Short mmCIF file of C-alpha atoms in Angstrom, two decimals:
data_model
loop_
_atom_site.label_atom_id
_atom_site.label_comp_id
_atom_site.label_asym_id
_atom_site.label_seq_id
_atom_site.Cartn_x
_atom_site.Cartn_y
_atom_site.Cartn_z
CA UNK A 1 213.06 43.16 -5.51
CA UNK A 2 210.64 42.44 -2.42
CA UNK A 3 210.25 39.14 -3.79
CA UNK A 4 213.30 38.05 -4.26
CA UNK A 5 213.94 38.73 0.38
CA UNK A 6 213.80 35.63 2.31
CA UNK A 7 210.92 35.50 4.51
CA UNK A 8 211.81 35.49 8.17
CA UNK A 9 211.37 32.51 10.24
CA UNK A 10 208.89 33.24 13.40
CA UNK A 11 210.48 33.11 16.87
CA UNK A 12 210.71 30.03 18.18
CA UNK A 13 209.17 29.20 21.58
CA UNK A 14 211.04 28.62 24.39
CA UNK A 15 210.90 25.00 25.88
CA UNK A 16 210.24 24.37 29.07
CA UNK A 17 212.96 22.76 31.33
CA UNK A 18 212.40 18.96 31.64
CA UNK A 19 210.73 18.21 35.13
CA UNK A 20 213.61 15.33 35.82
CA UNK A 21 217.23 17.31 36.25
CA UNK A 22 220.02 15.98 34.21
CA UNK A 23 221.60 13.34 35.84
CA UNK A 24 225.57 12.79 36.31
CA UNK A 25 227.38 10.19 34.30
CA UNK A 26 226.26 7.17 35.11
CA UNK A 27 228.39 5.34 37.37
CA UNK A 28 226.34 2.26 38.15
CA UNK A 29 228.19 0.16 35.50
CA UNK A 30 231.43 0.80 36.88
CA UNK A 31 230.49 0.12 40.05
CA UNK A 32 229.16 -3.29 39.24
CA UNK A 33 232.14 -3.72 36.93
CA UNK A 34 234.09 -3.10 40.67
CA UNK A 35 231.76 -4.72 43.12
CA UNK A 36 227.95 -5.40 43.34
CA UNK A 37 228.36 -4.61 47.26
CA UNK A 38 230.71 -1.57 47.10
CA UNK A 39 227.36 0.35 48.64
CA UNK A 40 226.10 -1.88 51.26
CA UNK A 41 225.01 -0.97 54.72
CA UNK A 42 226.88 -4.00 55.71
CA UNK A 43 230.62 -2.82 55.33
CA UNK A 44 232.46 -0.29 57.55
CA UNK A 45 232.57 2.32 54.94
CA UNK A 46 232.84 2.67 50.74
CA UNK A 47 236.00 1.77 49.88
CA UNK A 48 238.05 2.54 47.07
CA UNK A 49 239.14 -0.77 46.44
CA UNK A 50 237.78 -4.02 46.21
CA UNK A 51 240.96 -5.43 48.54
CA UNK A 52 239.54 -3.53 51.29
CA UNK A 53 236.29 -5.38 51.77
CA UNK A 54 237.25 -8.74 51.36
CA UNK A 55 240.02 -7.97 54.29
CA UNK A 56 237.40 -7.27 56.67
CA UNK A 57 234.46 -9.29 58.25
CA UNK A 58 231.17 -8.70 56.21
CA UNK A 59 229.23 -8.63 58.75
CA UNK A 60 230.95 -6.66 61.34
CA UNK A 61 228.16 -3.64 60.89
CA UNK A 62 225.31 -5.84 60.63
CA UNK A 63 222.16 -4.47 62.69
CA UNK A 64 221.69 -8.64 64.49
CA UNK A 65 225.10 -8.04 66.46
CA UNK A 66 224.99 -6.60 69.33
CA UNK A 67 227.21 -3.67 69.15
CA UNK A 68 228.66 -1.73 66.01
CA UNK A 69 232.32 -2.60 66.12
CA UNK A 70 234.25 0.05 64.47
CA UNK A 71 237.59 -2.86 64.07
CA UNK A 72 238.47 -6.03 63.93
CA UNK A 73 239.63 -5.99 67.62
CA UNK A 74 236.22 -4.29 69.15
CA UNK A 75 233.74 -6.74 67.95
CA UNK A 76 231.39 -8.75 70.38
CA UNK A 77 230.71 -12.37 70.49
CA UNK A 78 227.66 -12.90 68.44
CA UNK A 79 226.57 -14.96 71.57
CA UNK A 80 226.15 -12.06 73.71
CA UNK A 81 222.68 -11.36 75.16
CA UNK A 82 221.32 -8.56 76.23
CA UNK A 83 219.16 -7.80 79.53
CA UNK A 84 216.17 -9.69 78.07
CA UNK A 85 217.94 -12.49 76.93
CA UNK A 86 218.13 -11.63 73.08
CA UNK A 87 220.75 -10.34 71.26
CA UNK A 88 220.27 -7.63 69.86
CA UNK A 89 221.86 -4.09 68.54
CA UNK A 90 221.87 -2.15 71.61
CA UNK A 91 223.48 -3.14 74.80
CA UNK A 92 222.23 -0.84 78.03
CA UNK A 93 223.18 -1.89 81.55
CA UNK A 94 220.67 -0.84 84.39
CA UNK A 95 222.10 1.69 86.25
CA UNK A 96 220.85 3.70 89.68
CA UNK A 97 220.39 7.07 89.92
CA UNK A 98 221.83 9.14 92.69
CA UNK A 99 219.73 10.23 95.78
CA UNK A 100 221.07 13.66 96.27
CA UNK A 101 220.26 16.42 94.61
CA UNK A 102 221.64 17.42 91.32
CA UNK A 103 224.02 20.73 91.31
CA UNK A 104 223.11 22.69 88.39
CA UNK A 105 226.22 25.05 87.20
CA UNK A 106 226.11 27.12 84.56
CA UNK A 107 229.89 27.59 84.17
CA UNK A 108 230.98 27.75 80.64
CA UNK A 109 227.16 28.26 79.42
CA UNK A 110 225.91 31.01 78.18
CA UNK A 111 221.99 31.68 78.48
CA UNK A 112 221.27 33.83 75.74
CA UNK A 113 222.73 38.14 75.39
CA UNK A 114 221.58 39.78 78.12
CA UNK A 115 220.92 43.71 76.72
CA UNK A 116 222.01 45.74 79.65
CA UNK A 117 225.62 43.85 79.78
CA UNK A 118 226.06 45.08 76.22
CA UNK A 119 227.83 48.64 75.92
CA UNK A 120 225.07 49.90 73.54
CA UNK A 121 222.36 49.41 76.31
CA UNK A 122 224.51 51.28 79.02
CA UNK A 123 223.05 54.15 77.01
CA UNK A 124 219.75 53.34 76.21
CA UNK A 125 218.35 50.71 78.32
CA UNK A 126 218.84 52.50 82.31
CA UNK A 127 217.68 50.71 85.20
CA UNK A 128 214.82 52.31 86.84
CA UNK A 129 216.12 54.37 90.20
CA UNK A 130 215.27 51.98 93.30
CA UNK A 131 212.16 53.54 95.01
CA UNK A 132 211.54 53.67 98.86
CA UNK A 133 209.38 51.09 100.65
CA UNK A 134 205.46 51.97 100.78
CA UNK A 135 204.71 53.89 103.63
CA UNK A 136 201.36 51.94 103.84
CA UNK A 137 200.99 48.21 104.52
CA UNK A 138 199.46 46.49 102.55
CA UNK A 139 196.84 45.24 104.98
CA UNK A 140 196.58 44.20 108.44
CA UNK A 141 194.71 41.39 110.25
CA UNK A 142 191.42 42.30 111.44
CA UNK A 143 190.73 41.00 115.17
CA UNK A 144 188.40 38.40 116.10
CA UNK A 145 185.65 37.76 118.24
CA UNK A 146 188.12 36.07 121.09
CA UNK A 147 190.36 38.61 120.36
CA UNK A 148 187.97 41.34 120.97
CA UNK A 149 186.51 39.81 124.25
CA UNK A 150 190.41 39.08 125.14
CA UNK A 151 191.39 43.27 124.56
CA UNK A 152 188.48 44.89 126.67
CA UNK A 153 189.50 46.25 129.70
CA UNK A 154 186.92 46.31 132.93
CA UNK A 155 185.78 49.76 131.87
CA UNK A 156 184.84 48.29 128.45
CA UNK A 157 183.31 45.43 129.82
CA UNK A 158 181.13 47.27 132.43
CA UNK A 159 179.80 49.52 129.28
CA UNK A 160 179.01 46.46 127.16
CA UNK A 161 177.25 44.87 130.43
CA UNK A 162 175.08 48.13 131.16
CA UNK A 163 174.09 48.33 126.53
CA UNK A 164 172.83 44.40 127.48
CA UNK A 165 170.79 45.72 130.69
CA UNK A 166 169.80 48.63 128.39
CA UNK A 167 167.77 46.03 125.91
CA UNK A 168 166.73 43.76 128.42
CA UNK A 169 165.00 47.64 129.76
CA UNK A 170 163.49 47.46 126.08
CA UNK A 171 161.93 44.25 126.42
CA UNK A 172 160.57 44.94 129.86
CA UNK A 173 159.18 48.55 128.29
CA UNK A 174 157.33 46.13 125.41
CA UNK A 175 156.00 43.56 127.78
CA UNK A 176 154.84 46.22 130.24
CA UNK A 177 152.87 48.61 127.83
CA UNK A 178 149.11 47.08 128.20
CA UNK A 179 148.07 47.63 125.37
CA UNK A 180 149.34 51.58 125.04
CA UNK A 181 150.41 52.53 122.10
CA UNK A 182 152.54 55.61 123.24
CA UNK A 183 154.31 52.43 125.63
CA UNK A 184 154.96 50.74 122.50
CA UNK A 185 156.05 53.58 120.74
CA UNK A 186 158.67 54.17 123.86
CA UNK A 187 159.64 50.38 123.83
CA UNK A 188 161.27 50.72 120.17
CA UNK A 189 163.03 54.35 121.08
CA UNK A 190 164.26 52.36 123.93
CA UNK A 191 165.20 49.39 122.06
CA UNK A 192 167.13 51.84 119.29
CA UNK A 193 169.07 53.29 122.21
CA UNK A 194 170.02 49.87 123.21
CA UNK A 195 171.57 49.26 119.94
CA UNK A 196 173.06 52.68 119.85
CA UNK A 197 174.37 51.86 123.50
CA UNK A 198 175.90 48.56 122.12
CA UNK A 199 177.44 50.20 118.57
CA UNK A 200 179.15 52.56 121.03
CA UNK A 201 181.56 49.99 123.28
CA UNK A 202 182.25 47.86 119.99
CA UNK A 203 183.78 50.56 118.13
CA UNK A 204 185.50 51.15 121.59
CA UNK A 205 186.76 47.67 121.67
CA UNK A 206 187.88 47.43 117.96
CA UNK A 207 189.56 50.79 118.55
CA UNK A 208 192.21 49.05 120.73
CA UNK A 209 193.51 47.40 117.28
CA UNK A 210 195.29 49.10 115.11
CA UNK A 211 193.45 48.33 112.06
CA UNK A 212 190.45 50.39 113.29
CA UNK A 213 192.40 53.79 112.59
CA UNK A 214 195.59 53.08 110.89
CA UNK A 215 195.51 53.29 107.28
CA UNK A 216 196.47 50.33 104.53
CA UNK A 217 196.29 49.51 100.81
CA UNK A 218 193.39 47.64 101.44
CA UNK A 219 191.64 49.65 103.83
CA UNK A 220 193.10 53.61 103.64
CA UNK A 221 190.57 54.88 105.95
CA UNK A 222 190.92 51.93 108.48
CA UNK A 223 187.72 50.15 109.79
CA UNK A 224 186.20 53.19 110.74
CA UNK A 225 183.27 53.79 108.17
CA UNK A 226 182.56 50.43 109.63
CA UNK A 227 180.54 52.30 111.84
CA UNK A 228 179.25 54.27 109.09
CA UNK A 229 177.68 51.23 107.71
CA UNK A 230 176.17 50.36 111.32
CA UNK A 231 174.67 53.37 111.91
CA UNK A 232 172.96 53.56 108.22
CA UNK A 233 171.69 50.06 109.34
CA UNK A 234 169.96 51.20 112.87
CA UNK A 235 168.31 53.96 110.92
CA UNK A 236 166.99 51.60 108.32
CA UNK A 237 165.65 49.49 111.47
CA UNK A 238 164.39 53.06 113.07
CA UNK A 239 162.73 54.30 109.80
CA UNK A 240 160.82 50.86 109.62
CA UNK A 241 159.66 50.46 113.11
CA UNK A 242 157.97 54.21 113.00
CA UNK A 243 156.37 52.99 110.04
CA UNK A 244 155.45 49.66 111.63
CA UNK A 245 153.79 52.47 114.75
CA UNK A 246 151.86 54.13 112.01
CA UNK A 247 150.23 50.97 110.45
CA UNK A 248 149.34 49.85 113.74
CA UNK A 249 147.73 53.58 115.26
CA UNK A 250 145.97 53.01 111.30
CA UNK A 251 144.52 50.27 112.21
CA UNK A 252 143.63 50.95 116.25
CA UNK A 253 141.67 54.26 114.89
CA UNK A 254 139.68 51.36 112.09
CA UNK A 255 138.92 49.59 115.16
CA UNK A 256 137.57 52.87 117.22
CA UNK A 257 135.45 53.45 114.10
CA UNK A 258 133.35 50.61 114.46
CA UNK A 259 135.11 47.85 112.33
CA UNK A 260 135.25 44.59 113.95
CA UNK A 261 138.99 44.11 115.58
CA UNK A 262 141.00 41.03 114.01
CA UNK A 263 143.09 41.24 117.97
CA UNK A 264 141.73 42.45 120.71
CA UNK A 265 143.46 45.28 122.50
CA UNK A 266 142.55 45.65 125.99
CA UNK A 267 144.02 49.32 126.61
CA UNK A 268 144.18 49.11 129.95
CA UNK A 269 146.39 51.91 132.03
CA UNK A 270 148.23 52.45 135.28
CA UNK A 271 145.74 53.49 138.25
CA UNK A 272 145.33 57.18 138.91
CA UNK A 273 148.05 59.40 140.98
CA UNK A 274 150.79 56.28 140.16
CA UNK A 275 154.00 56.55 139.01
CA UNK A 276 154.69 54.33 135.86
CA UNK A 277 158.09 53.07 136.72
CA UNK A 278 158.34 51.68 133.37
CA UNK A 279 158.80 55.15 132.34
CA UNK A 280 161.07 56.04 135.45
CA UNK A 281 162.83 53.33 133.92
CA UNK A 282 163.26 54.64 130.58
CA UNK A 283 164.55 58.06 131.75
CA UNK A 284 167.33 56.25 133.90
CA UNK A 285 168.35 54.08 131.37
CA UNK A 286 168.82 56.96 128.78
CA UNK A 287 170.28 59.14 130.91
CA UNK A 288 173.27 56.39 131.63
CA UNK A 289 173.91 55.75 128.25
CA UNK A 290 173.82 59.47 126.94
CA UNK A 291 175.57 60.58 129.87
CA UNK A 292 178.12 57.46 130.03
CA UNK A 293 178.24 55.90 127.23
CA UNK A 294 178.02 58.86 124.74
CA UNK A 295 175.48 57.09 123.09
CA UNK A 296 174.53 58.29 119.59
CA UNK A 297 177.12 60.96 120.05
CA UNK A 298 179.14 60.84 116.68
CA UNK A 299 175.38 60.62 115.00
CA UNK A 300 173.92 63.72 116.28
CA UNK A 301 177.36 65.47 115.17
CA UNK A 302 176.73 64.26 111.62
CA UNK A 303 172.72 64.96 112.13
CA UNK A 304 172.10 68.52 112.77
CA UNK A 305 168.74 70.12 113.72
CA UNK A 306 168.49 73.31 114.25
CA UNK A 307 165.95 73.49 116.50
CA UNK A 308 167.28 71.32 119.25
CA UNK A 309 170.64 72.50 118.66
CA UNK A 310 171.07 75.22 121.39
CA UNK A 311 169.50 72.56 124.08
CA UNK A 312 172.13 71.29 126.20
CA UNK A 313 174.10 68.24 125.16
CA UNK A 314 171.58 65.13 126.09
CA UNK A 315 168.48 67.08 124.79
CA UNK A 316 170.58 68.31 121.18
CA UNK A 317 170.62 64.41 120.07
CA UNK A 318 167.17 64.25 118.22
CA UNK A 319 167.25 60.53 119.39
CA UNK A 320 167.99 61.33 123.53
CA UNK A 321 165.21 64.51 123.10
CA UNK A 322 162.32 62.11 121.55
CA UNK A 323 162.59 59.32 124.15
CA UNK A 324 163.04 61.24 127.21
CA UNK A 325 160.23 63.80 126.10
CA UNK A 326 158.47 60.57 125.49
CA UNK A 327 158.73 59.33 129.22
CA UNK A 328 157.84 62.31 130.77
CA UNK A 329 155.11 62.61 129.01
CA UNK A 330 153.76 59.13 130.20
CA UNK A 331 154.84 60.39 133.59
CA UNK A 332 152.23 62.87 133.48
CA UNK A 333 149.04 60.67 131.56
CA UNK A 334 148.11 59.21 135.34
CA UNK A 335 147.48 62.40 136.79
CA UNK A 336 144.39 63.15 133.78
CA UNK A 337 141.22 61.27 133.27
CA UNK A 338 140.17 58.14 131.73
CA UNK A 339 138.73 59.48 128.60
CA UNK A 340 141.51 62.48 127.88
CA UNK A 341 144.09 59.52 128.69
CA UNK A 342 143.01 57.71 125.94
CA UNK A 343 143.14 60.84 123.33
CA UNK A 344 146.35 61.27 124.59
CA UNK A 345 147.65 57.52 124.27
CA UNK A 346 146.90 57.92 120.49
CA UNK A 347 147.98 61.15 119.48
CA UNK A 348 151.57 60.71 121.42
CA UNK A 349 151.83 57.22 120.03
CA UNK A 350 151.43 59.00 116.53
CA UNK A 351 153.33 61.39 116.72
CA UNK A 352 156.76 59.31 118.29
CA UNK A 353 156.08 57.46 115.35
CA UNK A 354 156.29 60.05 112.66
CA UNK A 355 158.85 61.81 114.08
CA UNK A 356 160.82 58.24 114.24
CA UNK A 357 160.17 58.06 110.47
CA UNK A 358 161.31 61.79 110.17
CA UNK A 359 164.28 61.11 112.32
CA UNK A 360 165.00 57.82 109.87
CA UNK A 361 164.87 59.37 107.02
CA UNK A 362 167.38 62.25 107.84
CA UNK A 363 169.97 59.36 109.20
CA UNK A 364 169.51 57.47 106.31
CA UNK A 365 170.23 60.79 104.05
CA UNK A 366 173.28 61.54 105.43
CA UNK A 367 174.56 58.22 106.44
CA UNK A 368 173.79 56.85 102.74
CA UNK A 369 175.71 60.70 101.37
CA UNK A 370 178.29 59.83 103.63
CA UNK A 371 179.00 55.58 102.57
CA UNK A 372 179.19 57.36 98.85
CA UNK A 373 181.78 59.70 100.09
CA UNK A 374 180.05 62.76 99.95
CA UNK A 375 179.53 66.03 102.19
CA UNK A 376 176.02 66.60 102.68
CA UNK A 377 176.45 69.38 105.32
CA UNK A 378 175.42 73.24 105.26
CA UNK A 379 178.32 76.50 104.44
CA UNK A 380 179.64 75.09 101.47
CA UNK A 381 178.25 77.68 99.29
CA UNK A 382 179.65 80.21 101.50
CA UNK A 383 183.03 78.67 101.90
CA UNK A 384 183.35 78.86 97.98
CA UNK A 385 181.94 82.15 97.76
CA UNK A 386 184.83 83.54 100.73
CA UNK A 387 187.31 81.58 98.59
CA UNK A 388 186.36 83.65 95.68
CA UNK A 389 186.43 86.48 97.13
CA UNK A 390 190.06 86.88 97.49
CA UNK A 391 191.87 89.44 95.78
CA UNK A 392 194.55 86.33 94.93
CA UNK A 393 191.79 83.84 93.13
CA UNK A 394 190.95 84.00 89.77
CA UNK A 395 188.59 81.49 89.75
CA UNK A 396 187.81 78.22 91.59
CA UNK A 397 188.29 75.56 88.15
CA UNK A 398 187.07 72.34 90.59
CA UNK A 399 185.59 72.81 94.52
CA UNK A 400 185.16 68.74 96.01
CA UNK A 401 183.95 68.42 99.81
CA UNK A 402 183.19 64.87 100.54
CA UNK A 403 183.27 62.83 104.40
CA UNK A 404 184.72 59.67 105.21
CA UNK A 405 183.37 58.97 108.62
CA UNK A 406 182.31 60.92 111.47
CA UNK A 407 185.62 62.10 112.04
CA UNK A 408 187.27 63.03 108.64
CA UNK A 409 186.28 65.10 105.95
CA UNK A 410 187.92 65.72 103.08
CA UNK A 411 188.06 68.79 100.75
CA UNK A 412 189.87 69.05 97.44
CA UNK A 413 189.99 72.73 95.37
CA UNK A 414 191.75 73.95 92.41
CA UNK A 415 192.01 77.51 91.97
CA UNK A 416 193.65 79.86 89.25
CA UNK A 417 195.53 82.38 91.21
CA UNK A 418 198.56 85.24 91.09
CA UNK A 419 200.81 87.29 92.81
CA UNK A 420 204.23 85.89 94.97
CA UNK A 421 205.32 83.26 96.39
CA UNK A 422 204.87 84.68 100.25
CA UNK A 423 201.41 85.54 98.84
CA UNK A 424 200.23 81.95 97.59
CA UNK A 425 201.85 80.37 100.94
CA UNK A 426 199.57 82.88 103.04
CA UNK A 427 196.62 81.81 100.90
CA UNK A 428 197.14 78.26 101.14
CA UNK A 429 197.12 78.96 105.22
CA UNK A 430 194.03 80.73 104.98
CA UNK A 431 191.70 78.68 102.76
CA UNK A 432 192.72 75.46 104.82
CA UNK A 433 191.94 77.61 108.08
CA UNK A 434 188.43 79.16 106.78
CA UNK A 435 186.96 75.50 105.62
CA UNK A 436 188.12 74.23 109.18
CA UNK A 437 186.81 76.81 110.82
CA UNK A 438 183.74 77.18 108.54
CA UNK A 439 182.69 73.25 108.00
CA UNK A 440 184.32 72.03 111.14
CA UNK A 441 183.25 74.26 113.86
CA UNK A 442 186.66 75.50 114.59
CA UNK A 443 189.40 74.60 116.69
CA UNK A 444 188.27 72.51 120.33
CA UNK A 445 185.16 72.72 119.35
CA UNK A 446 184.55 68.75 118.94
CA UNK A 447 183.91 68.50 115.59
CA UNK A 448 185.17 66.63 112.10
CA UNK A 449 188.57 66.93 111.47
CA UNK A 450 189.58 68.28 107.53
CA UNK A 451 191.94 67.41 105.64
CA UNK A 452 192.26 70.73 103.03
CA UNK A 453 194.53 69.93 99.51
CA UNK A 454 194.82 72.60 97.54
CA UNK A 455 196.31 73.21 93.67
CA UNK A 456 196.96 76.34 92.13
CA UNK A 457 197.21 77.18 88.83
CA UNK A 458 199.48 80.76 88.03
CA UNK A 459 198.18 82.96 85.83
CA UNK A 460 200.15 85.38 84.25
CA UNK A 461 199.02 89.16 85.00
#
């Protein structure tokens, strides 16, 4: 019975589709049978008929005419040239353009779908709320030398006259000194002064302008750390010249010892029972700039010293104590013999120098803390530890006390704190009072002013 089943046929692969599509029924043979030119890019169009193309001119569309006629009635002469003297199948005529400008309108275009016209984006796209004008400008111009010398009034230019008298007293102290070294020594504290003197009546003169306090985006604390950056540069100068006095009192005391001199220094000194007016000289001119001029005031506010402190005001600036201890001191080296004189020279001379370094270095110190915006003076710890203290403050999270210049500080605290609202208002009051008071010597008193911003944190009790 198996046997007798046909055997199935296996499935038959599918062919592929031929690569050329099948074409339509040939038409080409009709056409001819019609006309050989029915498709010619020389007739108006394809007629239907044969009639139709024989009625017209053959060559009414041909590319060599100068124009494509679309009748009978609109064709050119085939004689027609164009601007080159050719015919050809265009025909442009040279035309000029207008002068005046061209009026762009955009009635009846549209540019595009603007979002916030749609009614969609009236609730999802708002327009930002307009903001206020910046209180701050962005920056303002920053005076000239003419501009300077045009602004100072005869007060100003009386000061800047005397600080130019004041060097030319430095260069008179360094030619006069014979071979001292405490005159030498003198000559630089003079010639420091000098530049203190000068520092003082430009930043009166630039203060006239009011981009020297007026704050900007490109200047918020005005040009007054200007000054700043002054001052750290006359301490550089000081540090260096007290170690320039050291190398050379080095190398006198080599020379005393018995090692051959590469200069000779003939010390020679002012007779005995004279006055050195050099020194009288030094003395005057210090006095008139301390006294007038207020020189090196705003540094011995930022430089404190302890010892010097409860002086009166001339004598408390370390720089006004060391030169006009200095000249009195050669006052007095007449009146005592030949041989003490010259123990004395030497160990004065050494010791204006070191304390010149000493001096330098404490300038630089808080002049350099001071350009990185920092606080480098004493009663911080006990500020913070007052702060804490109060039965309000949890904790102080973040305690920042940093100066600007040599009138503005700056301190920034956050604090964890409790209790009402009259409470925290009173606390604000007295934190900003005790760092004033505390840091900036209180009320009158002359010293920085502080700026005290304060955030508090509630805690829940």
């Amino acid at each position: 019975m198996a046997s007798n089943l046909p055997i199935p046929l296996p499935p038959r692969t599918p062919t592929p589709p031929p690569d050329d599509p099948p074409s339509a029924p040939d038409n080409s043979s009709r056409l001819d049978a019609q006309d050989k030119d029915s498709l010619s890019p020389l007739v108006d169009s394809f007629p239907l008929q044969r009639g139709s193309l024989k009625s017209e001119d053959p060559n009414r569309l041909s590319p060599t005419r100068a124009s494509f006629a679309l009748s009978p009635s609109d064709n050119v002469p085939q004689n027609s040239k164009g601007d080159n003297g050719s015919a050809g199948p265009f025909n442009f005529k040279t035309t000029t353009m207008a002068k005046s400008p061209v009026v762009k309108s955009n009635i009846g275009q549209r540019r595009g779908h603007k979002y916030k016209h749609s009614s969609i984006s009236h609730q999802i796209f708002l327009e930002p709320p307009p903001r206020a004008p910046l209180a701050l400008p962005n920056s303002l111009p920053i005076p000239t030398f003419k501009e300077c010398c045009a602004s100072m009034s005869k007060d100003q230019k009386t000061r800047f006259w005397w600080s130019v008298c004041h060097m030319f007293v430095a260069a008179y102290t360094l030619w006069s000194a014979h071979g001292s070294l405490a005159m030498t020594a003198l000559s630089h504290l003079i010639l420091f002064d000098s530049l203190g003197a000068l520092l003082c009546v430009s930043v009166d003169v630039l203060s006239n302008f009011e981009v020297w306090k007026r704050s900007s985006v490109r200047h918020p604390f005005g040009l007054e750390r200007a000054e700043v950056l002054a001052g750290f540069a006359m301490c550089v100068l000081l540090l260096f010249m007290g170690m320039d006095l050291i190398s050379h009192n080095l190398q006198h005391f080599l020379e005393s010892s018995g090692h051959e001199p590469h200069h000779s220094h003939a010390h020679e000194r002012v007779s005995v029972g004279s006055v050195d007016v050099t020194a009288l000289l030094a003395i005057s001119s210090t006095l008139i700039s301390a006294i007038g001029l207020k020189n090196h005031g705003r540094i011995g506010k930022a430089m404190r010293f302890g010892y010097i402190e409860s002086l009166p005001s001339v004598l408390s600036n370390p720089s006004h104590f060391l030169t006009l201890s200095c000249s009195t001191l050669l006052l007095l080296l007449p009146l005592v013999s030949v041989r003490l004189y010259n123990w004395l020279d030497v160990l004065l001379s050494s010791t204006i120098s070191i304390s010149m370094c000493v001096i330098g270095v404490r300038l630089v110190k808080t002049l350099g803390s001071m350009l990185l915006m920092s606080y480098s003076g004493p009663g911080v710890k006990d500020v913070i530890r007052d702060i804490e203290a109060d039965p309000c403050v949890f904790g102080v999270d973040d305690a920042r006390f940093w100066q600007v210049h040599y009138g503005l500080c700056m301190a920034d605290l956050k604090l964890r704190v409790s209790g009402s609202e009259e409470n925290l208002i009173r606390l604000r009051e007295r934190i900003s009072s005790l760092v004033r008071n505390r840091l900036g010597g209180g009320y009158g008193s002359g010293g920085q002013r502080w700026e005290v911003s304060l955030q508090f944190t509630i805690e829940k009790s």
